[in-house]
XYZ file of C-alpha atoms in Angstrom:
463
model
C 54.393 -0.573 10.444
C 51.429 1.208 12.006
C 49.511 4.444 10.375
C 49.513 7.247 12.778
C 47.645 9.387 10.633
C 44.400 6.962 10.043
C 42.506 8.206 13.220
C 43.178 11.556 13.736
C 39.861 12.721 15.339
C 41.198 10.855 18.574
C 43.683 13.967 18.877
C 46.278 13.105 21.357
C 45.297 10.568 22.975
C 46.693 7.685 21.090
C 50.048 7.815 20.392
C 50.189 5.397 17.620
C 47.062 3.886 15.210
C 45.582 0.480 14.861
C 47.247 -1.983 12.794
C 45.577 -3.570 9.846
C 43.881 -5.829 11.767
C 41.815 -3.026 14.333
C 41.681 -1.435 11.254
C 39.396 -3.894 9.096
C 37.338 -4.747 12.155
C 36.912 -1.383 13.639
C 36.133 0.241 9.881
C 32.319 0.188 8.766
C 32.682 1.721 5.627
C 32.858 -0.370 3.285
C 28.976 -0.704 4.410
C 27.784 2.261 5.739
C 28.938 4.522 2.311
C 25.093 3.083 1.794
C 23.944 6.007 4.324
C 26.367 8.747 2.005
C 22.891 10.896 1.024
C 20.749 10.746 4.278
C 24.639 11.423 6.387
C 24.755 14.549 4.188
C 21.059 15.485 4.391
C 21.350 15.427 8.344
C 24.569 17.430 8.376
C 23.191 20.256 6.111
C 20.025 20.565 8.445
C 23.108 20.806 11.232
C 24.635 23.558 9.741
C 21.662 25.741 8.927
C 20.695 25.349 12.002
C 23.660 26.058 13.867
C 23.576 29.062 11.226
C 20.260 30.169 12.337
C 21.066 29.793 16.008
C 24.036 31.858 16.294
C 26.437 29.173 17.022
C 28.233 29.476 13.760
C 28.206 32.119 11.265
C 25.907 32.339 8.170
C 28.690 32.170 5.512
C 30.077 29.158 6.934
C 27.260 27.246 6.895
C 26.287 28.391 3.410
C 30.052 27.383 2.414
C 29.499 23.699 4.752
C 25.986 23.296 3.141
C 27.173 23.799 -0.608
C 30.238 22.124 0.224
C 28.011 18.608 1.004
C 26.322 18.975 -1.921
C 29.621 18.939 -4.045
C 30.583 16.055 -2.015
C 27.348 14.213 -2.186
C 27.070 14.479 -6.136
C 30.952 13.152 -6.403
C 29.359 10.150 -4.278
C 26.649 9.729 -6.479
C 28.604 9.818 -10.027
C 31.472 7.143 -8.426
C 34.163 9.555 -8.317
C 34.224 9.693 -4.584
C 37.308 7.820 -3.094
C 36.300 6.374 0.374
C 39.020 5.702 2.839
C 38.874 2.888 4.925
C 41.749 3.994 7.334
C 38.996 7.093 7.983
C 36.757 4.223 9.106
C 33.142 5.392 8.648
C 30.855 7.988 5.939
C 30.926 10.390 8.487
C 34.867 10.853 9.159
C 34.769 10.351 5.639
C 32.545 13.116 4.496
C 34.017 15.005 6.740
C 37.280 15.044 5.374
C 36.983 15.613 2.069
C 34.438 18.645 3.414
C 37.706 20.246 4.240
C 39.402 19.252 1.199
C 36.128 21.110 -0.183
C 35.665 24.179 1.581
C 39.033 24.538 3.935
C 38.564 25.446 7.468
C 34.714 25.903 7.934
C 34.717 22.168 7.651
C 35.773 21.443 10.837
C 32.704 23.469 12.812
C 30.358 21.109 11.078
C 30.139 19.052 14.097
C 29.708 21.296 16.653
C 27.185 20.036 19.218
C 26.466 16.579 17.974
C 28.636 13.251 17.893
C 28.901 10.235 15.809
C 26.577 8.537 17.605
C 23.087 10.924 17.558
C 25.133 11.542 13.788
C 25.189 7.805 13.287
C 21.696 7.214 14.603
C 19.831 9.450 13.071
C 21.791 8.707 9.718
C 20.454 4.793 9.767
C 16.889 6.178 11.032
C 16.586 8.416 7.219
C 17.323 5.454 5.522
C 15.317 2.911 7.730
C 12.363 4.900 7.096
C 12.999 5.135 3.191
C 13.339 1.699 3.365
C 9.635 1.249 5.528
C 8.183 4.104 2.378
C 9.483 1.751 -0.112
C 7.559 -1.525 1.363
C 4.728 0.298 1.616
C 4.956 0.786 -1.627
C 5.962 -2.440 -2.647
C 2.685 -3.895 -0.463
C 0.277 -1.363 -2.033
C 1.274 -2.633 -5.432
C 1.191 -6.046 -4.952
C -2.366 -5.655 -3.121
C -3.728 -4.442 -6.222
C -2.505 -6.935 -8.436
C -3.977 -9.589 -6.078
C -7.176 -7.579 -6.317
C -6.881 -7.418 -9.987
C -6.823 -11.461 -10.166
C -9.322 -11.644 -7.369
C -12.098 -9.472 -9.266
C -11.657 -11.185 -12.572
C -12.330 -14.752 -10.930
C -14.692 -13.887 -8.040
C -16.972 -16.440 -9.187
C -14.390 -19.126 -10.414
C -13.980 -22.324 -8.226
C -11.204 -23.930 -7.142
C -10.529 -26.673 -4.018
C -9.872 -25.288 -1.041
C -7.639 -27.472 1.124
C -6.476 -27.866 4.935
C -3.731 -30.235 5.657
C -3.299 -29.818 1.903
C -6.324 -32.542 1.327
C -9.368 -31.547 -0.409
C -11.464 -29.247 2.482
C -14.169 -27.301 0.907
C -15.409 -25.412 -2.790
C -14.045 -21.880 -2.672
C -13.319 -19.015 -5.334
C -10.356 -17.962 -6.690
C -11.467 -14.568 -6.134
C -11.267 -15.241 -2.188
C -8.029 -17.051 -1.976
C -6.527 -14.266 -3.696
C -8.058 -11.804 -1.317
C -6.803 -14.396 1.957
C -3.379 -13.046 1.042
C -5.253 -9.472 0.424
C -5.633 -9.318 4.116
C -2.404 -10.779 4.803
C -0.162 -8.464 2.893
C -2.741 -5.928 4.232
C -1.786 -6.688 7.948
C 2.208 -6.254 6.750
C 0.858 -2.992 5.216
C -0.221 -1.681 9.001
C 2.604 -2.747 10.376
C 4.872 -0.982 7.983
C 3.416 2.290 8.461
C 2.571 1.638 12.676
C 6.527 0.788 12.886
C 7.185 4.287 10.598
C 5.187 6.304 12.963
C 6.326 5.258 15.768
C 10.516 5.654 15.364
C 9.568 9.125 13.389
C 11.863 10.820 16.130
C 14.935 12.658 15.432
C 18.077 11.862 17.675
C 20.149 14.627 16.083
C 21.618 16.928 19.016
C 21.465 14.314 21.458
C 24.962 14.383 20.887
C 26.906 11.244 22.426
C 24.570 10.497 25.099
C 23.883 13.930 27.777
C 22.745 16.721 24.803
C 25.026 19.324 24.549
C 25.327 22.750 26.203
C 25.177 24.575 22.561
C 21.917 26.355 22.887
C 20.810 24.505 19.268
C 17.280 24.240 17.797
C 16.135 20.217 17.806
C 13.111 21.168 16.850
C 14.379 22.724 13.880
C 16.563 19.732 12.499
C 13.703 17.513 13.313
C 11.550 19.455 10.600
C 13.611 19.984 8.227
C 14.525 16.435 8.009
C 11.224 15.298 8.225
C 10.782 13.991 11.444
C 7.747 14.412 13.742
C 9.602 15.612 16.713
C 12.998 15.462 18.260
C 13.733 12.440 20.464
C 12.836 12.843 24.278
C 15.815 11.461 25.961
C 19.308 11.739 24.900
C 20.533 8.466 26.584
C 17.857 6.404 24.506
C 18.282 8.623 21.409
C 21.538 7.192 20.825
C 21.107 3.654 21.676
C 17.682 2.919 20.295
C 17.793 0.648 17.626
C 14.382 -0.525 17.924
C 13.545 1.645 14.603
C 15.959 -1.304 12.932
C 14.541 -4.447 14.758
C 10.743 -3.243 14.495
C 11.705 -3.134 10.025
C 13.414 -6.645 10.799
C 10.173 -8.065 12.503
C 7.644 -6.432 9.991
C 9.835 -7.704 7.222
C 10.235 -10.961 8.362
C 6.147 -11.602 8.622
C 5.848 -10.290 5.583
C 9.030 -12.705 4.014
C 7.030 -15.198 5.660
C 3.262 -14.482 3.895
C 5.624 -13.959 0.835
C 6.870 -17.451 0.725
C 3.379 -19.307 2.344
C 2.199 -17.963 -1.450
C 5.431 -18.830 -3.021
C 4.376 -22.462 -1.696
C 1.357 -22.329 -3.403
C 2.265 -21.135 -6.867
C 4.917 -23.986 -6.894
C 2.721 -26.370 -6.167
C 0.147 -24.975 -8.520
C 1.923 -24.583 -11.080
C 3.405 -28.285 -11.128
C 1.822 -30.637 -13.856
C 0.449 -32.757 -11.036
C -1.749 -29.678 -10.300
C -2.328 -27.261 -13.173
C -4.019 -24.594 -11.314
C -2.330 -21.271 -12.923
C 0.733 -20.849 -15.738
C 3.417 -18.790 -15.073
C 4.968 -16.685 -17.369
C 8.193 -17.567 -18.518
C 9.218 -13.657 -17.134
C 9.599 -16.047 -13.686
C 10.432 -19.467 -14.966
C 13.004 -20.924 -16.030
C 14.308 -23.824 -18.110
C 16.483 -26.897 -17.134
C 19.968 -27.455 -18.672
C 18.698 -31.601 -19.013
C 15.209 -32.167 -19.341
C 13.858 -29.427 -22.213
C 10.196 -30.256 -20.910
C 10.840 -28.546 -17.696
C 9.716 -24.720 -17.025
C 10.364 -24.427 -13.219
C 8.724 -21.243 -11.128
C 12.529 -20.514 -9.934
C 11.289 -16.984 -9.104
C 8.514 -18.186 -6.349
C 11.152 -21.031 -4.847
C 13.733 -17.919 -4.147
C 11.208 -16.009 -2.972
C 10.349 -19.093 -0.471
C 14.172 -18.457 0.736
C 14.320 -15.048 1.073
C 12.240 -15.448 4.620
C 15.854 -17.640 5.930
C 18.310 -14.233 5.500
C 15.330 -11.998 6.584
C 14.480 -13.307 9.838
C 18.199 -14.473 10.588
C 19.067 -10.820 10.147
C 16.576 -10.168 12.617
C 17.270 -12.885 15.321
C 20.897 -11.316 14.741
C 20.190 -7.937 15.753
C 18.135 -8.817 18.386
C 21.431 -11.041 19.627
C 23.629 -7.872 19.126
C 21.307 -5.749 21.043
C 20.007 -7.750 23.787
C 23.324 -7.416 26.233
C 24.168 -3.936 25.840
C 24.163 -1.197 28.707
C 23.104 2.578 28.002
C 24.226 4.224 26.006
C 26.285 3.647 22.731
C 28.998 0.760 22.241
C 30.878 -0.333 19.063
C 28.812 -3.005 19.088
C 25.713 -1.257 17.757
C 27.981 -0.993 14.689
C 26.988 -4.204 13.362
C 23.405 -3.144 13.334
C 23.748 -2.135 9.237
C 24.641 -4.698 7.079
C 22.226 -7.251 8.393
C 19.563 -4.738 7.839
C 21.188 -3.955 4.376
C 20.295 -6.984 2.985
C 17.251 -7.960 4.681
C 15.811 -4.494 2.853
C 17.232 -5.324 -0.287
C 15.928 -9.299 -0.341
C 12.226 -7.589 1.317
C 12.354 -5.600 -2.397
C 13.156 -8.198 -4.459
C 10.629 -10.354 -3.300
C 7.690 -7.837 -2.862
C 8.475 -6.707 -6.718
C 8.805 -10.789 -7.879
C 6.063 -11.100 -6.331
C 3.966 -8.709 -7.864
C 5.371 -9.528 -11.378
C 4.296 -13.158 -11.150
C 0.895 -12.334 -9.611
C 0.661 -9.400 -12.893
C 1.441 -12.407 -14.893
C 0.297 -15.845 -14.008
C -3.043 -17.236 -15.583
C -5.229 -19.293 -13.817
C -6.611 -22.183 -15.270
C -10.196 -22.074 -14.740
C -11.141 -25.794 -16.149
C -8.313 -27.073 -13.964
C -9.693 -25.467 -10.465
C -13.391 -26.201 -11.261
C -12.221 -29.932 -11.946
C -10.346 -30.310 -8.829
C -12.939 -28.440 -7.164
C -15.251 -31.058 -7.001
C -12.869 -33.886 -6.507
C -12.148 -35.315 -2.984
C -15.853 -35.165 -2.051
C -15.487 -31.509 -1.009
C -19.043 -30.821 -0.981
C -19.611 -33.815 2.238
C -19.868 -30.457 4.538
C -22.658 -28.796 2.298
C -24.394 -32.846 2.770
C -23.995 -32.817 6.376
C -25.596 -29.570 7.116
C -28.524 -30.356 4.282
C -29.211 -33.436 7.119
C -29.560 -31.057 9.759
C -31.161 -27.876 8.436
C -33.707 -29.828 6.209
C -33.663 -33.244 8.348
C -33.340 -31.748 11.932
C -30.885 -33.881 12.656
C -28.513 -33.774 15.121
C -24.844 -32.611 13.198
C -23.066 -35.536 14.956
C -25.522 -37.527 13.404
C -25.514 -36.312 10.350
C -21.538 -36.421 10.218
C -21.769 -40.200 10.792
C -24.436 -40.296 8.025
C -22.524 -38.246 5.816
C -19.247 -40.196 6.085
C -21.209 -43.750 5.514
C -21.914 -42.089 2.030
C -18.559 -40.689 1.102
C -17.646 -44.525 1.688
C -20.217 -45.545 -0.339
C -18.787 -43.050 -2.982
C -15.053 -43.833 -2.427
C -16.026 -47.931 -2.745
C -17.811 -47.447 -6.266
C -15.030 -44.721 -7.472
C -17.503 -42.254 -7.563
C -18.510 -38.525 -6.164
C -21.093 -37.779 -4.002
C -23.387 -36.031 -6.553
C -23.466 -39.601 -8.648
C -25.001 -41.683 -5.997
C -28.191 -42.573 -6.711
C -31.190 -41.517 -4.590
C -31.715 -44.590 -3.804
C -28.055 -45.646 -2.672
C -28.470 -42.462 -0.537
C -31.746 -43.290 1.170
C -30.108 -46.736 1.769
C -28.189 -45.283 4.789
C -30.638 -42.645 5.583
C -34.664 -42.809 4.296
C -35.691 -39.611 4.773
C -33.250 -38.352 2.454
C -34.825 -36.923 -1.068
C -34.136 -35.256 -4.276
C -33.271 -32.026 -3.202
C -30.421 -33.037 -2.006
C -28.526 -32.663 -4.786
C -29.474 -28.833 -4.853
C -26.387 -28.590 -2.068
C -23.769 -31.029 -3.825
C -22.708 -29.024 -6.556
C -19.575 -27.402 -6.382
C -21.249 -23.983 -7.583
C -23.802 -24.266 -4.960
C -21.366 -24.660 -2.460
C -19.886 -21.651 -2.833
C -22.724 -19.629 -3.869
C -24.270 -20.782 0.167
C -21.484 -19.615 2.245
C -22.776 -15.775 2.269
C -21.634 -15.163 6.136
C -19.172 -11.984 6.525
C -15.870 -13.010 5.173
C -17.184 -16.333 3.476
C -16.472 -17.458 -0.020
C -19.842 -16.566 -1.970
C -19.297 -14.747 -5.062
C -21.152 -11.809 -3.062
C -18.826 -12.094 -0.322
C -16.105 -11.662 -2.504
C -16.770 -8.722 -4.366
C -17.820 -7.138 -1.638
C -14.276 -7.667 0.247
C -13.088 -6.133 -3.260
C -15.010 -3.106 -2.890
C -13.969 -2.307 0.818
C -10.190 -2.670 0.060
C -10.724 -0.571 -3.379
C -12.303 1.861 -0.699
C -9.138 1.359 1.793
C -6.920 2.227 -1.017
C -8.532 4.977 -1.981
């Protein structure tokens, strides 16, 4: 048996409605109810100004616009009933409008479509989404700036190929992901700027020939300016797939530290504690207190670029302007927002949270003769030796070292001047961990100085 009465906005032209299977796959709402409060916010800035233009009169859209909100706060307190044979939150909204307010319902869309409806719709809550990373970002910068400041001076390994490199501070590895999380930051609010256009009254792709005010919706829903084309308005989803592709670099700097807190936090390691706010316990072994909260973050970066790659696929083959395709540009976005949230705010818990363990970095910091860079340039700055030279010299001592089961600083002068004779005693000035770091004072390097500094000028930014 087939429902003739499910898709009555197609008037006449249909003599009989989709069965139950068109039904489930042509129906979005059981996804797009997520767009109830910015789908009512755009059609209230419809009606006043189709109110203020003439095209409608003044008591209907006062009846439409209080109307919505009755409708909107039945949404909001889960009394609202949501059809799925009316297939979307517009149709209905719409129809309980009517149920509402009787027949000035049914001018409510007069000179726009579902689709500049639909579009600008997912825009409002795209955008809320973009305000609520930057939110997310801002906070989690100043935690990292928080842990930054109070070890500025502390000094940990620093690694490449994840063998001991070089002597840094914690205070600059934290502010590494300062300016990482600072470049997602840009991008967030670039991406914002830039799809701040409204496509309301581009109607379903020409404009209409109502004489309406774009200009005015675009203000009052807090849009820069209307959208120039009506063809593009429609079919743009770039707004979507620029979120996607900020979210997914930022997923991706999100797990890259997730990586390092598991790691750091292992026994092998030591470096910080977590707090058992993000750990958890194993149903076995009742030693174990695994960072569970920093290895789901280090997923989250799977569903957030796949729901970008699958956009991009839905996109990619479409001609201008709107097809039924474009509606399975929500719930991939849906959750990549949600799982961007989740992680930014587990994220800034366990960076709130987690101690470092200062004994722990300065032991490892001078392990793994990570002060044989600060030995080779000694050679050439004090020596005036060539630096291929000096590497060659400098890599006959860490053997030396690694042979005896020693560091560098514990050679002996005279095992050093056994490879090299003109090396003396001041040598040692340069081995030391804390001399290490304290040396590397060029823009952006890992001296204490440096550091605080780089504190200062994002404290500034932030500002």
């Amino acid at each position: 048996m087939t429902d003739t009465t499910s898709n009555q906005m197609w008037g006449g032209r249909f003599a009989a409605g989709p069965d139950a299977i068109m039904e489930a796959i042509n129906a979005s709402i059981g996804f797009d109810k997520r767009l109830a409060a910015q789908d009512i916010a755009g059609s209230r800035a419809h009606a006043a100004m189709l109110a203020a233009t003439g095209i409608i009169s003044d008591s209907d859209a006062e009846a439409m616009r209080e109307g919505l909100l009755t409708v909107l706060s039945e949404i909001e307190e889960g009394r609202f009933e949501f059809s799925t044979a009316l297939e979307d939150i517009h149709m209905n909204v719409e129809a309980r409008l009517k149920e509402v307010v009787g027949e000035p319902a049914g001018r409510l869309h007069t000179g726009r479509s579902r689709n500049d409806q639909v579009a600008t719709d997912f825009k409002l809550w795209v955008r809320d989404q973009l305000d609520a990373a930057e939110a997310g970002l801002l906070s989690l910068i100043r935690a990292l700036l928080v842990q930054a400041e109070a070890g500025a001076d502390w000094v940990m390994p620093g690694f490449t190929h994840l063998q001991t490199a070089q002597p840094v501070t914690w205070g600059h590895h934290m502010m590494a992901y300062v300016e990482m999380f600072g470049r997602d930051l840009g991008r967030v609010r670039d991406a914002r700027e830039r799809m701040n256009e409204c496509p309301l009254g581009a109607a379903a792709l020409a404009g209409t020939s109502f004489p309406i005010d774009r200009e005015m919706t675009a203000k009052a829903l807090g849009f820069d300016r209307p959208a120039a084309n009506s063809l593009d308005a429609v079919s743009d989803r770039d707004f979507a797939l620029e979120f996607l592709g900020a979210a997914s670099i930022c997923a991706m700097h999100l797990s890259r530290f997730a990586e390092e807190l598991v790691i750091w936090s292992s026994a092998q390691f030591r470096f910080v504690a977590l707090s058992d706010r993000f750990s958890t316990g194993s149903s076995i072994m009742p030693q174990k207190k695994n960072p569970d909260a920093a290895e789901l973050i280090r997923a989250k970066v799977g569903r957030i670029f796949g729901a970008n790659v699958a956009l991009m696929m839905v996109m990619k083959g479409l001609p201008l302007a709107y097809s039924k395709d474009m509606q399975e540009d929500k719930e991939q976005v849906f959750d990549a927002a949600d799982n961007l949230m989740l992680a930014l705010a587990a994220m800034d818990g366990m960076v709130r949270d987690m101690v470092p363990q200062r004994a722990a970095l300065e032991a490892a910091a001078g392990a793994g003769f990570s002060t044989a860079t600060d030995l080779a340039d000694w050679l050439v700055r004090v020596l005036g030796m060539p630096f291929r030279e000096a590497h060659h010299v400098t890599g006959s001592l860490v053997a030396m070292a690694e042979r005896k089961g020693c560091d560098l600083p514990e050679l002996s002068l005279e095992e050093m001047q056994s490879v090299h004779g003109e090396i003396d005693a001041s040598v040692y000035d340069v081995l030391g961990v804390h001399n290490s770091v304290a040396s590397r004072m060029s823009y952006g390097g890992t001296a204490p100085e440096q550091v605080r500094a780089q504190i200062a000028r994002w404290k500034e930014i932030l500002e």
